[in-house]
């Protein structure tokens, strides 16, 4: 699972879905009180298991080890990782080009996904979060409310306007697939030349 965190980052970089230091991934195993997350500012092309930051969870609080600098989006991961504690869960945040472009062009991600059975069959797309400052508490809160009903995860992926996506699954590669599916139809929508509804 920790190896997959680095592998997904490398694939995302090859795809052009992040620049060198962008993106972040967290993993929490079923019933365990440890959150694994990618470090802040690290070159994501050279992330390996020994670089992943291990954070103890105590009474829903995170005990970040001294000297460790976890991803700036830690709050977003933390809020979402406190749900579904009995299940292993991975959260992947990337900046996929065509999803961001399609949102920028005015496409509604939920309406667009509903038009494409290969997405709607496998991936639940939630409402897009408005433009908010990167790594802010506002972004963490808005992402949490877009993806959940505050008790359960309701969607597999949501877009964050002018910024990126947040995807959740049982492992980093499954979350990557949610992103890949939405990215693919956004590319198709943009190439079609059709304007948003
Ligand atoms: Zn980001």
Short mmCIF file of N, CA and C in Angstrom, two decimals, residues 16-193:
data_model
loop_
_atom_site.label_atom_id
_atom_site.label_comp_id
_atom_site.label_asym_id
_atom_site.label_seq_id
_atom_site.Cartn_x
_atom_site.Cartn_y
_atom_site.Cartn_z
N UNK A 16 0.88 14.07 -16.53
CA UNK A 16 0.77 15.53 -16.51
C UNK A 16 -0.33 16.02 -15.58
N UNK A 17 -0.74 15.18 -14.65
CA UNK A 17 -1.82 15.56 -13.73
C UNK A 17 -1.30 16.25 -12.48
N UNK A 18 0.03 16.33 -12.33
CA UNK A 18 0.64 17.14 -11.27
C UNK A 18 1.94 17.69 -11.84
N UNK A 19 2.40 18.83 -11.29
CA UNK A 19 3.78 19.23 -11.52
C UNK A 19 4.60 18.55 -10.42
N UNK A 20 5.92 18.71 -10.48
CA UNK A 20 6.82 17.87 -9.68
C UNK A 20 6.46 17.74 -8.19
N UNK A 21 6.08 18.85 -7.57
CA UNK A 21 5.88 18.78 -6.10
C UNK A 21 4.40 18.81 -5.70
N UNK A 22 3.49 18.70 -6.66
CA UNK A 22 2.05 18.77 -6.36
C UNK A 22 1.50 17.41 -5.92
N UNK A 23 0.27 17.48 -5.44
CA UNK A 23 -0.49 16.26 -5.17
C UNK A 23 -0.16 15.66 -3.81
N UNK A 24 -1.10 14.91 -3.29
CA UNK A 24 -0.86 14.23 -2.01
C UNK A 24 -1.79 13.04 -1.87
N UNK A 25 -1.34 12.06 -1.08
CA UNK A 25 -2.09 10.82 -0.88
C UNK A 25 -2.00 10.44 0.59
N UNK A 26 -3.13 9.97 1.14
CA UNK A 26 -3.10 9.39 2.49
C UNK A 26 -3.75 8.02 2.46
N UNK A 27 -3.33 7.19 3.42
CA UNK A 27 -3.90 5.84 3.57
C UNK A 27 -4.11 5.59 5.07
N UNK A 28 -5.24 4.99 5.39
CA UNK A 28 -5.50 4.54 6.77
C UNK A 28 -6.05 3.13 6.68
N UNK A 29 -5.47 2.22 7.44
CA UNK A 29 -5.90 0.83 7.36
C UNK A 29 -7.10 0.57 8.26
N UNK A 30 -7.88 -0.44 7.93
CA UNK A 30 -9.09 -0.78 8.68
C UNK A 30 -8.79 -0.94 10.16
N UNK A 31 -9.51 -0.20 10.99
CA UNK A 31 -9.42 -0.35 12.42
C UNK A 31 -8.11 0.09 13.06
N UNK A 32 -7.19 0.67 12.27
CA UNK A 32 -5.87 1.07 12.81
C UNK A 32 -5.85 2.57 13.10
N UNK A 33 -5.03 2.94 14.07
CA UNK A 33 -4.95 4.35 14.47
C UNK A 33 -3.70 5.02 13.93
N UNK A 34 -3.41 4.78 12.67
CA UNK A 34 -2.27 5.41 12.03
C UNK A 34 -2.69 5.96 10.68
N UNK A 35 -2.27 7.19 10.40
CA UNK A 35 -2.52 7.80 9.09
C UNK A 35 -1.17 7.92 8.38
N UNK A 36 -1.09 7.39 7.16
CA UNK A 36 0.11 7.50 6.35
C UNK A 36 -0.15 8.59 5.30
N UNK A 37 0.76 9.54 5.16
CA UNK A 37 0.53 10.63 4.20
C UNK A 37 1.85 11.05 3.54
N UNK A 38 1.74 11.53 2.32
CA UNK A 38 2.93 11.98 1.59
C UNK A 38 3.46 13.27 2.22
N UNK A 39 4.78 13.49 2.15
CA UNK A 39 5.37 14.69 2.75
C UNK A 39 5.12 15.94 1.90
N UNK A 40 5.18 17.09 2.54
CA UNK A 40 5.00 18.38 1.85
C UNK A 40 6.24 18.71 1.02
N UNK A 41 6.02 19.23 -0.18
CA UNK A 41 7.10 19.81 -0.97
C UNK A 41 8.08 18.82 -1.58
N UNK A 42 7.95 17.57 -1.24
CA UNK A 42 8.87 16.54 -1.75
C UNK A 42 8.64 16.33 -3.24
N UNK A 43 9.69 16.00 -3.97
CA UNK A 43 9.50 15.67 -5.40
C UNK A 43 8.70 14.37 -5.47
N UNK A 44 7.51 14.45 -6.06
CA UNK A 44 6.60 13.31 -6.02
C UNK A 44 7.05 12.16 -6.94
N UNK A 45 8.03 12.46 -7.80
CA UNK A 45 8.55 11.41 -8.67
C UNK A 45 9.50 10.47 -7.93
N UNK A 46 9.94 10.87 -6.75
CA UNK A 46 10.90 10.02 -6.02
C UNK A 46 10.36 9.67 -4.63
N UNK A 47 9.03 9.51 -4.55
CA UNK A 47 8.43 9.10 -3.27
C UNK A 47 8.47 7.58 -3.14
N UNK A 48 9.03 7.12 -2.05
CA UNK A 48 9.09 5.69 -1.75
C UNK A 48 8.61 5.47 -0.31
N UNK A 49 8.35 4.23 0.07
CA UNK A 49 7.75 3.98 1.39
C UNK A 49 8.47 4.67 2.55
N UNK A 50 9.81 4.78 2.48
CA UNK A 50 10.55 5.39 3.60
C UNK A 50 10.31 6.89 3.73
N UNK A 51 9.72 7.51 2.70
CA UNK A 51 9.44 8.96 2.76
C UNK A 51 8.03 9.26 3.29
N UNK A 52 7.19 8.25 3.34
CA UNK A 52 5.80 8.46 3.78
C UNK A 52 5.79 8.78 5.28
N UNK A 53 5.03 9.78 5.65
CA UNK A 53 4.96 10.20 7.07
C UNK A 53 3.86 9.40 7.78
N UNK A 54 4.26 8.88 8.94
CA UNK A 54 3.36 8.02 9.72
C UNK A 54 2.86 8.84 10.91
N UNK A 55 1.56 9.04 11.00
CA UNK A 55 0.99 9.89 12.05
C UNK A 55 0.02 9.08 12.91
N UNK A 56 0.25 9.08 14.21
CA UNK A 56 -0.66 8.39 15.14
C UNK A 56 -1.96 9.18 15.29
N UNK A 57 -3.08 8.46 15.35
CA UNK A 57 -4.38 9.09 15.58
C UNK A 57 -4.79 8.77 17.02
N UNK A 58 -5.01 9.83 17.81
CA UNK A 58 -5.43 9.63 19.20
C UNK A 58 -6.69 10.46 19.44
N UNK A 59 -7.78 9.82 19.79
CA UNK A 59 -9.06 10.51 19.99
C UNK A 59 -9.40 11.44 18.83
N UNK A 60 -9.22 10.94 17.64
CA UNK A 60 -9.49 11.69 16.40
C UNK A 60 -8.51 12.85 16.15
N UNK A 61 -7.53 13.03 17.02
CA UNK A 61 -6.50 14.06 16.78
C UNK A 61 -5.27 13.40 16.17
N UNK A 62 -4.52 14.19 15.40
CA UNK A 62 -3.31 13.66 14.77
C UNK A 62 -2.08 14.07 15.56
N UNK A 63 -1.22 13.10 15.87
CA UNK A 63 0.02 13.39 16.59
C UNK A 63 1.17 13.36 15.57
N UNK A 64 1.40 14.54 14.97
CA UNK A 64 2.44 14.62 13.92
C UNK A 64 3.81 14.54 14.59
N UNK A 65 4.67 13.60 14.12
CA UNK A 65 5.98 13.45 14.76
C UNK A 65 6.81 14.73 14.63
N UNK A 66 7.63 15.01 15.63
CA UNK A 66 8.51 16.18 15.60
C UNK A 66 9.38 16.16 14.35
N UNK A 67 9.46 17.30 13.69
CA UNK A 67 10.32 17.42 12.51
C UNK A 67 9.68 16.96 11.22
N UNK A 68 8.56 16.25 11.30
CA UNK A 68 7.90 15.76 10.08
C UNK A 68 7.06 16.89 9.47
N UNK A 69 7.07 16.99 8.16
CA UNK A 69 6.27 18.02 7.48
C UNK A 69 5.32 17.32 6.49
N UNK A 70 4.13 16.96 6.99
CA UNK A 70 3.18 16.29 6.11
C UNK A 70 2.58 17.25 5.09
N UNK A 71 1.92 16.71 4.10
CA UNK A 71 1.26 17.50 3.06
C UNK A 71 0.48 18.68 3.64
N UNK A 72 0.51 19.79 2.91
CA UNK A 72 -0.24 20.98 3.33
C UNK A 72 -1.74 20.75 3.33
N UNK A 73 -2.20 19.70 2.65
CA UNK A 73 -3.63 19.38 2.63
C UNK A 73 -3.99 18.36 3.71
N UNK A 74 -3.17 18.29 4.76
CA UNK A 74 -3.40 17.31 5.83
C UNK A 74 -4.81 17.40 6.42
N UNK A 75 -5.31 18.62 6.59
CA UNK A 75 -6.65 18.77 7.21
C UNK A 75 -7.73 18.11 6.36
N UNK A 76 -7.62 18.27 5.04
CA UNK A 76 -8.59 17.63 4.14
C UNK A 76 -8.54 16.10 4.32
N UNK A 77 -7.35 15.54 4.34
CA UNK A 77 -7.20 14.09 4.53
C UNK A 77 -7.72 13.67 5.90
N UNK A 78 -7.36 14.44 6.91
CA UNK A 78 -7.74 14.11 8.29
C UNK A 78 -9.26 14.00 8.43
N UNK A 79 -9.97 15.04 7.97
CA UNK A 79 -11.43 15.06 8.13
C UNK A 79 -12.07 13.84 7.46
N UNK A 80 -11.63 13.55 6.24
CA UNK A 80 -12.23 12.43 5.49
C UNK A 80 -11.80 11.08 6.05
N UNK A 81 -10.58 11.01 6.56
CA UNK A 81 -10.09 9.73 7.08
C UNK A 81 -10.70 9.36 8.44
N UNK A 82 -11.39 10.30 9.08
CA UNK A 82 -12.04 9.98 10.35
C UNK A 82 -13.36 9.22 10.12
N UNK A 83 -13.82 9.18 8.86
CA UNK A 83 -15.01 8.39 8.53
C UNK A 83 -14.59 6.99 8.09
N UNK A 84 -15.56 6.04 8.13
CA UNK A 84 -15.29 4.68 7.64
C UNK A 84 -14.11 4.01 8.34
N UNK A 85 -13.99 4.22 9.66
CA UNK A 85 -12.79 3.75 10.37
C UNK A 85 -12.62 2.22 10.31
N UNK A 86 -13.73 1.50 10.07
CA UNK A 86 -13.64 0.04 10.01
C UNK A 86 -13.16 -0.45 8.64
N UNK A 87 -12.95 0.48 7.70
CA UNK A 87 -12.50 0.09 6.36
C UNK A 87 -11.15 0.75 6.04
N UNK A 88 -10.34 0.03 5.26
CA UNK A 88 -9.11 0.64 4.75
C UNK A 88 -9.50 1.68 3.71
N UNK A 89 -8.86 2.84 3.76
CA UNK A 89 -9.28 3.93 2.90
C UNK A 89 -8.07 4.74 2.41
N UNK A 90 -8.07 5.03 1.12
CA UNK A 90 -7.02 5.88 0.53
C UNK A 90 -7.66 7.12 -0.05
N UNK A 91 -7.00 8.26 0.13
CA UNK A 91 -7.47 9.52 -0.43
C UNK A 91 -6.37 10.08 -1.32
N UNK A 92 -6.75 10.40 -2.55
CA UNK A 92 -5.77 10.90 -3.53
C UNK A 92 -6.22 12.28 -4.00
N UNK A 93 -5.30 13.26 -3.89
CA UNK A 93 -5.57 14.62 -4.38
C UNK A 93 -4.56 14.94 -5.47
N UNK A 94 -5.07 15.20 -6.69
CA UNK A 94 -4.21 15.52 -7.83
C UNK A 94 -4.78 16.74 -8.55
N UNK A 95 -4.07 17.18 -9.60
CA UNK A 95 -4.49 18.36 -10.38
C UNK A 95 -4.68 17.96 -11.85
N UNK A 96 -5.65 17.10 -12.17
CA UNK A 96 -5.77 16.56 -13.53
C UNK A 96 -6.22 17.64 -14.53
N UNK A 97 -5.45 17.79 -15.58
CA UNK A 97 -5.58 18.92 -16.51
C UNK A 97 -6.98 19.07 -17.09
N UNK A 98 -7.52 18.00 -17.64
CA UNK A 98 -8.80 18.13 -18.35
C UNK A 98 -9.99 18.33 -17.41
N UNK A 99 -9.91 17.79 -16.21
CA UNK A 99 -10.99 18.03 -15.23
C UNK A 99 -11.01 19.51 -14.85
N UNK A 100 -9.83 20.04 -14.58
CA UNK A 100 -9.75 21.46 -14.19
C UNK A 100 -10.18 22.34 -15.36
N UNK A 101 -9.76 21.97 -16.58
CA UNK A 101 -10.14 22.75 -17.77
C UNK A 101 -11.64 22.71 -17.99
N UNK A 102 -12.24 21.53 -17.83
CA UNK A 102 -13.69 21.40 -18.08
C UNK A 102 -14.49 22.20 -17.04
N UNK A 103 -14.06 22.16 -15.79
CA UNK A 103 -14.72 22.99 -14.76
C UNK A 103 -14.57 24.47 -15.13
N UNK A 104 -13.39 24.83 -15.55
CA UNK A 104 -13.10 26.24 -15.91
C UNK A 104 -13.99 26.67 -17.07
N UNK A 105 -14.25 25.73 -17.99
CA UNK A 105 -15.10 26.03 -19.17
C UNK A 105 -16.58 26.04 -18.80
N UNK A 106 -16.91 25.64 -17.58
CA UNK A 106 -18.30 25.73 -17.13
C UNK A 106 -19.06 24.41 -17.08
N UNK A 107 -18.38 23.29 -17.34
CA UNK A 107 -19.07 21.99 -17.26
C UNK A 107 -19.38 21.65 -15.81
N UNK A 108 -20.58 21.10 -15.59
CA UNK A 108 -20.96 20.58 -14.27
C UNK A 108 -20.54 19.12 -14.23
N UNK A 109 -19.68 18.76 -13.30
CA UNK A 109 -19.10 17.40 -13.28
C UNK A 109 -20.16 16.32 -13.07
N UNK A 110 -21.17 16.59 -12.25
CA UNK A 110 -22.21 15.59 -12.01
C UNK A 110 -23.07 15.37 -13.25
N UNK A 111 -23.45 16.48 -13.91
CA UNK A 111 -24.26 16.37 -15.13
C UNK A 111 -23.47 15.69 -16.25
N UNK A 112 -22.20 16.04 -16.36
CA UNK A 112 -21.36 15.45 -17.41
C UNK A 112 -21.19 13.94 -17.17
N UNK A 113 -20.90 13.56 -15.94
CA UNK A 113 -20.70 12.13 -15.62
C UNK A 113 -21.96 11.33 -15.92
N UNK A 114 -23.14 11.93 -15.68
CA UNK A 114 -24.41 11.23 -15.91
C UNK A 114 -24.60 10.89 -17.39
N UNK A 115 -23.92 11.63 -18.28
CA UNK A 115 -24.04 11.40 -19.73
C UNK A 115 -23.18 10.23 -20.21
N UNK A 116 -22.23 9.81 -19.38
CA UNK A 116 -21.25 8.80 -19.83
C UNK A 116 -21.34 7.55 -18.94
N UNK A 117 -21.95 6.47 -19.47
CA UNK A 117 -22.19 5.28 -18.64
C UNK A 117 -20.93 4.66 -18.04
N UNK A 118 -19.79 4.79 -18.72
CA UNK A 118 -18.57 4.19 -18.17
C UNK A 118 -18.11 4.89 -16.90
N UNK A 119 -18.55 6.13 -16.74
CA UNK A 119 -18.24 6.81 -15.48
C UNK A 119 -19.35 6.55 -14.47
N UNK A 120 -20.59 6.79 -14.89
CA UNK A 120 -21.69 6.72 -13.92
C UNK A 120 -21.86 5.31 -13.35
N UNK A 121 -21.41 4.29 -14.10
CA UNK A 121 -21.52 2.91 -13.63
C UNK A 121 -20.56 2.60 -12.48
N UNK A 122 -19.38 3.20 -12.53
CA UNK A 122 -18.34 2.82 -11.57
C UNK A 122 -17.93 3.91 -10.58
N UNK A 123 -18.26 5.14 -10.91
CA UNK A 123 -17.72 6.25 -10.12
C UNK A 123 -18.82 7.24 -9.77
N UNK A 124 -19.00 7.50 -8.49
CA UNK A 124 -20.00 8.48 -8.04
C UNK A 124 -19.32 9.84 -7.96
N UNK A 125 -19.78 10.74 -8.81
CA UNK A 125 -19.17 12.07 -8.88
C UNK A 125 -20.01 13.05 -8.06
N UNK A 126 -19.37 13.76 -7.16
CA UNK A 126 -20.06 14.71 -6.29
C UNK A 126 -20.02 16.13 -6.82
N UNK A 127 -20.62 17.06 -6.08
CA UNK A 127 -20.65 18.46 -6.51
C UNK A 127 -19.26 19.10 -6.45
N UNK A 128 -19.02 20.01 -7.37
CA UNK A 128 -17.71 20.68 -7.43
C UNK A 128 -17.60 21.74 -6.33
N UNK A 129 -16.44 21.74 -5.69
CA UNK A 129 -16.14 22.73 -4.65
C UNK A 129 -15.71 24.03 -5.34
N UNK A 130 -16.17 25.19 -4.83
CA UNK A 130 -15.80 26.46 -5.48
C UNK A 130 -14.30 26.77 -5.33
N UNK A 131 -13.87 27.83 -5.97
CA UNK A 131 -12.46 28.24 -5.87
C UNK A 131 -12.17 28.68 -4.43
N UNK A 132 -11.20 28.03 -3.81
CA UNK A 132 -10.82 28.34 -2.42
C UNK A 132 -9.30 28.26 -2.31
N UNK A 133 -8.72 28.94 -1.33
CA UNK A 133 -7.26 28.92 -1.24
C UNK A 133 -6.71 27.51 -1.02
N UNK A 134 -5.62 27.21 -1.69
CA UNK A 134 -4.94 25.92 -1.57
C UNK A 134 -4.49 25.74 -0.12
N UNK A 135 -4.60 24.53 0.39
CA UNK A 135 -4.21 24.11 1.76
C UNK A 135 -5.01 24.81 2.87
N UNK A 136 -6.10 25.50 2.51
CA UNK A 136 -6.86 26.22 3.54
C UNK A 136 -7.83 25.30 4.27
N UNK A 137 -8.23 25.75 5.45
CA UNK A 137 -9.25 25.06 6.21
C UNK A 137 -10.58 25.10 5.46
N UNK A 138 -10.84 26.22 4.77
CA UNK A 138 -12.07 26.35 3.98
C UNK A 138 -12.14 25.28 2.90
N UNK A 139 -11.01 25.02 2.25
CA UNK A 139 -10.98 23.98 1.22
C UNK A 139 -11.22 22.60 1.84
N UNK A 140 -10.60 22.36 2.99
CA UNK A 140 -10.79 21.07 3.69
C UNK A 140 -12.27 20.87 4.05
N UNK A 141 -12.88 21.92 4.60
CA UNK A 141 -14.30 21.84 5.02
C UNK A 141 -15.21 21.63 3.81
N UNK A 142 -14.99 22.42 2.76
CA UNK A 142 -15.85 22.35 1.58
C UNK A 142 -15.73 20.98 0.90
N UNK A 143 -14.52 20.45 0.88
CA UNK A 143 -14.30 19.13 0.28
C UNK A 143 -15.02 18.06 1.09
N UNK A 144 -14.90 18.17 2.40
CA UNK A 144 -15.58 17.22 3.30
C UNK A 144 -17.09 17.25 3.07
N UNK A 145 -17.66 18.46 2.99
CA UNK A 145 -19.11 18.56 2.83
C UNK A 145 -19.57 18.14 1.44
N UNK A 146 -18.72 18.31 0.44
CA UNK A 146 -19.09 17.87 -0.92
C UNK A 146 -19.07 16.35 -1.03
N UNK A 147 -18.16 15.70 -0.31
CA UNK A 147 -17.98 14.25 -0.47
C UNK A 147 -18.80 13.40 0.48
N UNK A 148 -19.36 14.03 1.52
CA UNK A 148 -19.99 13.24 2.59
C UNK A 148 -21.34 13.84 3.00
N UNK A 149 -22.07 13.07 3.83
CA UNK A 149 -23.24 13.66 4.50
C UNK A 149 -22.86 13.92 5.96
N UNK A 150 -21.57 14.08 6.21
CA UNK A 150 -20.87 14.29 7.49
C UNK A 150 -20.71 12.99 8.31
N UNK A 151 -21.46 11.94 7.95
CA UNK A 151 -21.28 10.65 8.66
C UNK A 151 -20.72 9.57 7.74
N UNK A 152 -21.09 9.64 6.47
CA UNK A 152 -20.65 8.64 5.50
C UNK A 152 -20.12 9.31 4.24
N UNK A 153 -19.20 8.58 3.57
CA UNK A 153 -18.71 9.04 2.28
C UNK A 153 -19.83 8.80 1.27
N UNK A 154 -20.20 9.82 0.51
CA UNK A 154 -21.30 9.71 -0.46
C UNK A 154 -20.81 9.63 -1.90
N UNK A 155 -19.62 10.12 -2.15
CA UNK A 155 -19.11 10.18 -3.53
C UNK A 155 -17.67 9.66 -3.57
N UNK A 156 -17.28 9.17 -4.77
CA UNK A 156 -15.92 8.66 -4.96
C UNK A 156 -14.95 9.77 -5.34
N UNK A 157 -15.48 10.82 -5.95
CA UNK A 157 -14.61 11.90 -6.42
C UNK A 157 -15.38 13.22 -6.48
N UNK A 158 -14.69 14.29 -6.18
CA UNK A 158 -15.23 15.64 -6.41
C UNK A 158 -14.11 16.48 -7.03
N UNK A 159 -14.53 17.48 -7.82
CA UNK A 159 -13.56 18.43 -8.37
C UNK A 159 -13.50 19.64 -7.46
N UNK A 160 -12.35 20.29 -7.47
CA UNK A 160 -12.14 21.54 -6.73
C UNK A 160 -11.77 22.59 -7.77
N UNK A 161 -12.68 23.56 -7.99
CA UNK A 161 -12.55 24.50 -9.11
C UNK A 161 -11.19 25.18 -9.13
N UNK A 162 -10.64 25.30 -10.34
CA UNK A 162 -9.34 25.95 -10.60
C UNK A 162 -8.20 25.33 -9.80
N UNK A 163 -8.38 24.08 -9.37
CA UNK A 163 -7.36 23.49 -8.52
C UNK A 163 -7.14 22.00 -8.81
N UNK A 164 -8.11 21.13 -8.48
CA UNK A 164 -7.83 19.71 -8.63
C UNK A 164 -9.01 18.83 -8.31
N UNK A 165 -8.71 17.64 -7.79
CA UNK A 165 -9.75 16.69 -7.40
C UNK A 165 -9.36 16.03 -6.09
N UNK A 166 -10.38 15.47 -5.42
CA UNK A 166 -10.16 14.60 -4.28
C UNK A 166 -10.92 13.31 -4.57
N UNK A 167 -10.24 12.17 -4.48
CA UNK A 167 -10.88 10.88 -4.75
C UNK A 167 -10.63 9.93 -3.57
N UNK A 168 -11.61 9.09 -3.30
CA UNK A 168 -11.51 8.14 -2.17
C UNK A 168 -11.81 6.73 -2.66
N UNK A 169 -11.03 5.77 -2.17
CA UNK A 169 -11.29 4.36 -2.48
C UNK A 169 -10.59 3.50 -1.44
N UNK A 170 -10.62 2.18 -1.66
CA UNK A 170 -10.01 1.30 -0.66
C UNK A 170 -8.49 1.19 -0.81
N UNK A 171 -7.95 1.72 -1.89
CA UNK A 171 -6.49 1.76 -2.07
C UNK A 171 -6.16 2.86 -3.08
N UNK A 172 -4.88 3.30 -3.14
CA UNK A 172 -4.54 4.43 -4.00
C UNK A 172 -4.84 4.19 -5.49
N UNK A 173 -4.67 2.97 -5.96
CA UNK A 173 -4.91 2.72 -7.39
C UNK A 173 -6.39 2.80 -7.74
N UNK A 174 -7.26 2.35 -6.85
CA UNK A 174 -8.70 2.46 -7.12
C UNK A 174 -9.13 3.93 -7.14
N UNK A 175 -8.56 4.73 -6.23
CA UNK A 175 -8.86 6.17 -6.24
C UNK A 175 -8.35 6.79 -7.54
N UNK A 176 -7.17 6.35 -7.97
CA UNK A 176 -6.60 6.82 -9.24
C UNK A 176 -7.56 6.53 -10.40
N UNK A 177 -8.18 5.35 -10.38
CA UNK A 177 -9.10 4.98 -11.47
C UNK A 177 -10.33 5.89 -11.51
N UNK A 178 -10.82 6.31 -10.35
CA UNK A 178 -11.93 7.27 -10.35
C UNK A 178 -11.50 8.56 -11.06
N UNK A 179 -10.30 9.01 -10.74
CA UNK A 179 -9.78 10.24 -11.36
C UNK A 179 -9.62 10.04 -12.86
N UNK A 180 -9.06 8.90 -13.24
CA UNK A 180 -8.80 8.61 -14.65
C UNK A 180 -10.11 8.61 -15.46
N UNK A 181 -11.17 8.01 -14.90
CA UNK A 181 -12.45 7.96 -15.62
C UNK A 181 -13.03 9.35 -15.84
N UNK A 182 -13.01 10.17 -14.79
CA UNK A 182 -13.57 11.52 -14.93
C UNK A 182 -12.69 12.36 -15.86
N UNK A 183 -11.39 12.21 -15.73
CA UNK A 183 -10.45 12.93 -16.60
C UNK A 183 -10.71 12.60 -18.07
N UNK A 184 -10.96 11.31 -18.35
CA UNK A 184 -11.16 10.87 -19.73
C UNK A 184 -12.39 11.52 -20.35
N UNK A 185 -13.50 11.55 -19.63
CA UNK A 185 -14.71 12.15 -20.23
C UNK A 185 -14.60 13.67 -20.29
N UNK A 186 -13.84 14.26 -19.40
CA UNK A 186 -13.62 15.72 -19.50
C UNK A 186 -12.82 16.04 -20.75
N UNK A 187 -11.84 15.20 -21.06
CA UNK A 187 -11.06 15.38 -22.29
C UNK A 187 -11.98 15.24 -23.51
N UNK A 188 -12.87 14.25 -23.47
CA UNK A 188 -13.81 14.03 -24.57
C UNK A 188 -14.74 15.23 -24.72
N UNK A 189 -15.28 15.71 -23.60
CA UNK A 189 -16.19 16.87 -23.65
C UNK A 189 -15.49 18.09 -24.24
N UNK A 190 -14.26 18.31 -23.83
CA UNK A 190 -13.52 19.48 -24.32
C UNK A 190 -13.21 19.33 -25.81
N UNK A 191 -12.82 18.11 -26.23
CA UNK A 191 -12.48 17.87 -27.65
C UNK A 191 -13.70 17.92 -28.54
N UNK A 192 -14.88 17.63 -28.00
CA UNK A 192 -16.10 17.60 -28.81
C UNK A 192 -16.46 18.99 -29.32
N UNK A 193 -15.98 20.00 -28.63
CA UNK A 193 -16.33 21.37 -29.04
C UNK A 193 -17.70 21.80 -28.58
#
